[in-house]
Amino acid sequence: MLNDGEPDFTDRYICDTCQHEDDIPTVGIIAGQFVSCLIGGGICAYLLIIRFRQLLQSVRSNDLGQTAADIALFLLAALFTVGFSFLLAKSLKGYYHRRAYLFPDFLPGKK
């Protein structure tokens, strides 16, 4: 393993047999993404549920001004929830990519 000049962001791995090079995200980056996803995604999911309840109440009361505001806030919370879900998928992909290099015996399909 060699450092690529970016020790905080990636580790560079070079295969001993074929000299294949690959940049792997560091544990700090992966852990930071994962924790951010859990906290931010949890908050956004909570806001999404709250905004959905508010939206239903404003639709039932026929208040068009409040309904428009609730729709906008609901869509914003949904957008952030999708963004945190994407970040969670990216952090899991980085984790499995790193694990494949550090522990090749634990790859799916290998026994």
Coordinates of C-alpha atoms in Angstrom, one line a residue:
M1 CA 0.0 0.0 0.0
L2 CA 1.3 3.4 -1.0
N3 CA 0.1 6.8 -0.1
D4 CA -0.9 8.8 -3.2
G5 CA -0.2 12.2 -1.8
E6 CA -3.8 12.4 -0.5
P7 CA -3.5 10.4 2.7
D8 CA -6.7 11.9 4.1
F9 CA -8.9 10.9 1.2
T10 CA -7.6 7.7 -0.5
D11 CA -5.1 4.9 -0.1
R12 CA -3.4 3.6 -3.3
Y13 CA -3.1 -0.1 -3.5
I14 CA -0.7 -1.8 -6.0
C15 CA -0.9 -5.5 -6.6
D16 CA 2.3 -7.4 -6.0
T17 CA 1.8 -9.8 -8.9
C18 CA 0.2 -7.8 -11.7
Q19 CA 1.0 -4.2 -10.6
H20 CA -2.7 -3.2 -10.9
E21 CA -3.3 0.2 -9.1
D22 CA -6.5 1.3 -7.4
D23 CA -7.5 4.1 -5.1
I24 CA -9.5 3.0 -2.1
P25 CA -11.3 5.4 0.2
T26 CA -9.9 5.6 3.7
V27 CA -11.8 4.3 6.8
G28 CA -12.3 7.8 8.0
I29 CA -14.0 8.9 4.8
I30 CA -16.2 5.8 4.8
A31 CA -17.1 6.1 8.5
G32 CA -17.8 9.8 8.1
Q33 CA -20.1 9.2 5.2
F34 CA -21.9 6.4 7.0
V35 CA -22.5 8.4 10.2
S36 CA -23.6 11.5 8.2
C37 CA -26.1 9.3 6.4
L38 CA -27.5 7.8 9.5
I39 CA -27.9 11.2 11.3
G40 CA -28.9 13.3 8.3
G41 CA -31.1 10.6 6.8
G42 CA -32.8 10.0 10.1
I43 CA -33.6 13.7 10.6
C44 CA -34.8 14.0 7.0
A45 CA -37.0 10.9 7.3
Y46 CA -38.5 12.4 10.5
L47 CA -39.2 15.7 8.8
L48 CA -40.6 13.8 5.8
I49 CA -43.1 12.1 8.0
I50 CA -44.0 15.3 9.9
R51 CA -44.4 17.2 6.6
F52 CA -46.6 14.5 5.2
R53 CA -48.9 14.7 8.2
Q54 CA -49.1 18.5 7.9
L55 CA -49.8 18.1 4.1
L56 CA -52.7 15.7 4.8
Q57 CA -54.1 18.1 7.4
S58 CA -53.9 21.1 5.1
V59 CA -55.5 19.2 2.2
R60 CA -58.4 18.1 4.5
S61 CA -58.9 21.7 5.7
N62 CA -59.0 23.0 2.1
D63 CA -56.3 25.7 2.8
L64 CA -54.6 26.2 -0.5
G65 CA -51.9 28.5 0.7
Q66 CA -50.8 26.1 3.5
T67 CA -51.1 23.1 1.1
A68 CA -48.7 24.7 -1.4
A69 CA -46.2 25.4 1.4
D70 CA -46.5 21.9 2.8
I71 CA -46.1 20.3 -0.7
A72 CA -42.9 22.4 -1.1
L73 CA -41.5 21.4 2.3
F74 CA -42.5 17.7 1.8
L75 CA -40.7 17.6 -1.6
L76 CA -37.6 19.3 -0.1
A77 CA -37.5 16.7 2.7
A78 CA -38.0 13.9 0.2
L79 CA -35.1 15.3 -1.9
F80 CA -32.8 15.4 1.1
T81 CA -33.8 11.9 2.1
V82 CA -33.0 10.6 -1.4
G83 CA -29.7 12.4 -1.3
F84 CA -28.7 10.8 2.1
S85 CA -29.8 7.4 0.7
F86 CA -27.5 7.9 -2.3
L87 CA -24.7 8.8 0.1
L88 CA -25.4 5.7 2.2
A89 CA -25.2 3.5 -0.9
K90 CA -21.9 5.2 -1.9
S91 CA -20.4 4.6 1.6
L92 CA -21.4 1.0 1.5
K93 CA -19.9 0.6 -1.9
G94 CA -16.7 2.1 -0.7
Y95 CA -16.7 -0.2 2.4
Y96 CA -17.1 -3.3 0.2
H97 CA -14.5 -2.0 -2.2
R98 CA -12.0 -1.5 0.6
R99 CA -12.9 -4.9 2.2
A100 CA -12.3 -6.6 -1.2
Y101 CA -8.7 -5.4 -1.2
L102 CA -7.9 -5.9 2.5
F103 CA -9.7 -9.2 2.9
P104 CA -10.0 -10.9 -0.5
D105 CA -11.1 -14.2 1.1
F106 CA -14.4 -12.6 2.2
L107 CA -15.6 -11.7 -1.3
P108 CA -19.1 -12.8 -2.1
G109 CA -19.1 -16.1 -3.8
K110 CA -15.8 -17.3 -2.5
K111 CA -15.7 -20.2 -0.1

